[in-house]
Tab-separated table of C-alpha atoms in Angstrom:
chain	number	residue	atom	x	y	z
A	1031	MET	CA	-12.349	91.476	15.956
A	1032	LYS	CA	-11.813	92.879	19.442
A	1033	ARG	CA	-15.573	93.243	19.870
A	1034	VAL	CA	-16.117	89.538	19.009
A	1035	SER	CA	-13.399	88.472	21.477
A	1036	THR	CA	-14.930	90.579	24.228
A	1037	PHE	CA	-18.349	89.084	23.532
A	1038	ILE	CA	-16.962	85.529	23.678
A	1039	VAL	CA	-15.196	86.212	26.987
A	1040	LEU	CA	-18.381	87.762	28.406
A	1041	LEU	CA	-20.462	84.814	27.194
A	1042	LEU	CA	-18.065	82.301	28.745
A	1043	THR	CA	-18.059	84.221	32.031
A	1044	VAL	CA	-21.862	84.303	32.218
A	1045	THR	CA	-22.057	80.605	31.349
A	1046	ALA	CA	-19.525	79.742	34.055
A	1047	MET	CA	-21.502	81.746	36.620
A	1048	LYS	CA	-24.785	79.999	35.805
A	1049	PRO	CA	-25.945	78.349	39.048
A	1050	VAL	CA	-26.000	74.592	39.320
A	1051	LYS	CA	-29.330	73.144	40.407
A	1052	GLY	CA	-28.178	71.531	43.659
A	1053	PHE	CA	-30.277	70.428	46.609
A	1054	SER	CA	-33.774	71.833	47.136
A	1055	CYS	CA	-35.489	71.175	50.465
A	1056	VAL	CA	-38.942	71.840	49.021
A	1057	GLU	CA	-38.358	69.425	46.133
A	1058	ALA	CA	-36.993	66.793	48.522
A	1059	LYS	CA	-40.011	67.037	50.826
A	1060	LEU	CA	-42.441	66.902	47.908
A	1061	SER	CA	-40.768	63.879	46.346
A	1062	LEU	CA	-40.659	62.032	49.670
A	1063	LEU	CA	-44.432	62.370	50.103
A	1064	THR	CA	-44.587	59.084	48.167
A	1065	CYS	CA	-43.026	57.489	51.264
A	1066	LEU	CA	-45.754	58.564	53.685
A	1067	PRO	CA	-47.817	55.349	53.384
A	1068	PHE	CA	-44.782	53.364	54.541
A	1069	LEU	CA	-43.662	55.915	57.130
A	1070	THR	CA	-47.115	56.077	58.721
A	1071	SER	CA	-47.402	52.263	58.900
A	1072	SER	CA	-50.233	51.958	56.387
A	1073	GLN	CA	-47.932	50.100	53.967
A	1074	ASN	CA	-45.621	47.200	54.890
A	1075	SER	CA	-42.695	48.215	52.696
A	1076	PRO	CA	-41.615	51.313	50.785
A	1077	SER	CA	-42.913	51.546	47.234
A	1078	THR	CA	-40.677	51.730	44.188
A	1079	ALA	CA	-41.680	55.388	43.800
A	1080	CYS	CA	-40.643	56.042	47.407
A	1081	CYS	CA	-37.257	54.366	46.939
A	1082	ASN	CA	-36.723	56.288	43.715
A	1083	ALA	CA	-37.453	59.499	45.622
A	1084	VAL	CA	-34.948	58.559	48.348
A	1085	SER	CA	-32.350	57.834	45.684
A	1086	ASN	CA	-33.058	61.107	43.874
A	1087	VAL	CA	-32.840	63.128	47.086
A	1088	ARG	CA	-29.456	61.579	47.827
A	1089	ALA	CA	-28.255	62.242	44.283
A	1090	SER	CA	-29.311	65.892	44.603
A	1091	ALA	CA	-26.884	66.386	47.500
A	1092	PRO	CA	-23.479	65.184	46.252
A	1093	THR	CA	-21.309	67.687	48.159
A	1094	LYS	CA	-20.789	67.972	51.918
A	1095	PRO	CA	-22.568	71.367	52.143
A	1096	GLU	CA	-25.534	70.027	50.171
A	1097	LEU	CA	-25.594	66.848	52.243
A	1098	ARG	CA	-25.608	68.955	55.418
A	1099	GLU	CA	-28.486	70.999	53.990
A	1100	ALA	CA	-30.353	67.781	53.118
A	1101	CYS	CA	-29.777	66.474	56.641
A	1102	GLN	CA	-31.108	69.669	58.201
A	1103	CYS	CA	-34.108	69.714	55.874
A	1104	LEU	CA	-35.072	66.088	56.402
A	1105	THR	CA	-34.538	66.036	60.158
A	1106	VAL	CA	-36.975	68.946	60.416
A	1107	ALA	CA	-39.373	67.158	58.049
A	1108	VAL	CA	-39.300	64.003	60.181
A	1109	GLY	CA	-40.352	66.086	63.194
A	1110	GLU	CA	-43.201	67.763	61.289
A	1111	PHE	CA	-45.255	64.578	60.884
A	1112	PRO	CA	-46.784	63.490	64.211
A	1113	ASN	CA	-47.937	60.075	62.906
A	1114	LEU	CA	-44.558	59.193	61.448
A	1115	ASP	CA	-43.083	55.918	62.667
A	1116	LYS	CA	-39.573	56.988	63.690
A	1117	ASP	CA	-38.167	53.457	63.383
A	1118	ARG	CA	-39.453	53.200	59.820
A	1119	ALA	CA	-37.913	56.562	58.970
A	1120	ILE	CA	-34.532	55.297	60.166
A	1121	GLN	CA	-34.962	52.007	58.227
A	1122	LEU	CA	-36.140	53.653	54.988
A	1123	PRO	CA	-32.761	54.303	53.316
A	1124	LYS	CA	-31.541	50.769	54.059
A	1125	LEU	CA	-34.766	49.223	52.763
A	1126	CYS	CA	-34.330	51.261	49.578
A	1127	ASN	CA	-30.629	50.323	49.310
A	1128	VAL	CA	-29.590	53.976	49.431
A	1129	ASP	CA	-26.859	55.346	51.682
A	1130	VAL	CA	-28.093	58.858	52.434
A	1131	GLY	CA	-25.144	59.546	54.715
A	1132	PHE	CA	-27.175	60.168	57.883
A	1133	PRO	CA	-30.081	58.543	59.729
A	1134	LEU	CA	-33.524	60.010	59.089
A	1135	THR	CA	-34.223	61.111	62.626
A	1136	LYS	CA	-34.834	64.487	64.215
A	1137	ASP	CA	-32.214	63.766	66.887
A	1138	ILE	CA	-29.073	64.021	64.749
A	1139	ASP	CA	-26.499	66.796	64.637
A	1140	CYS	CA	-26.142	67.566	60.929
A	1141	ASN	CA	-22.943	69.525	61.515
A	1142	THR	CA	-20.948	66.392	62.367
């Protein structure tokens, strides 16, 4: 009986320690590639797939530390695309009806 109890406690401990998925910068950047036609001015408005990606990225960062990580990731990403229309990047969340919690610009301090 003691052996079964020990096994159950060990199993519960391992299950509790299992990492939660959380925010992934690589996944966020890959999903937001659907927004490039809008962000590079070759499309007049963001596509449904783009807005879904924006919504999913926001949902993947529900805590303050994850939101800070998302901010840092996306501000770097915005600076990596030379043909990106900065005004469109800032407008994107609003056009998709998603409050990401920070403007998509490389000039923001993600620690505030």
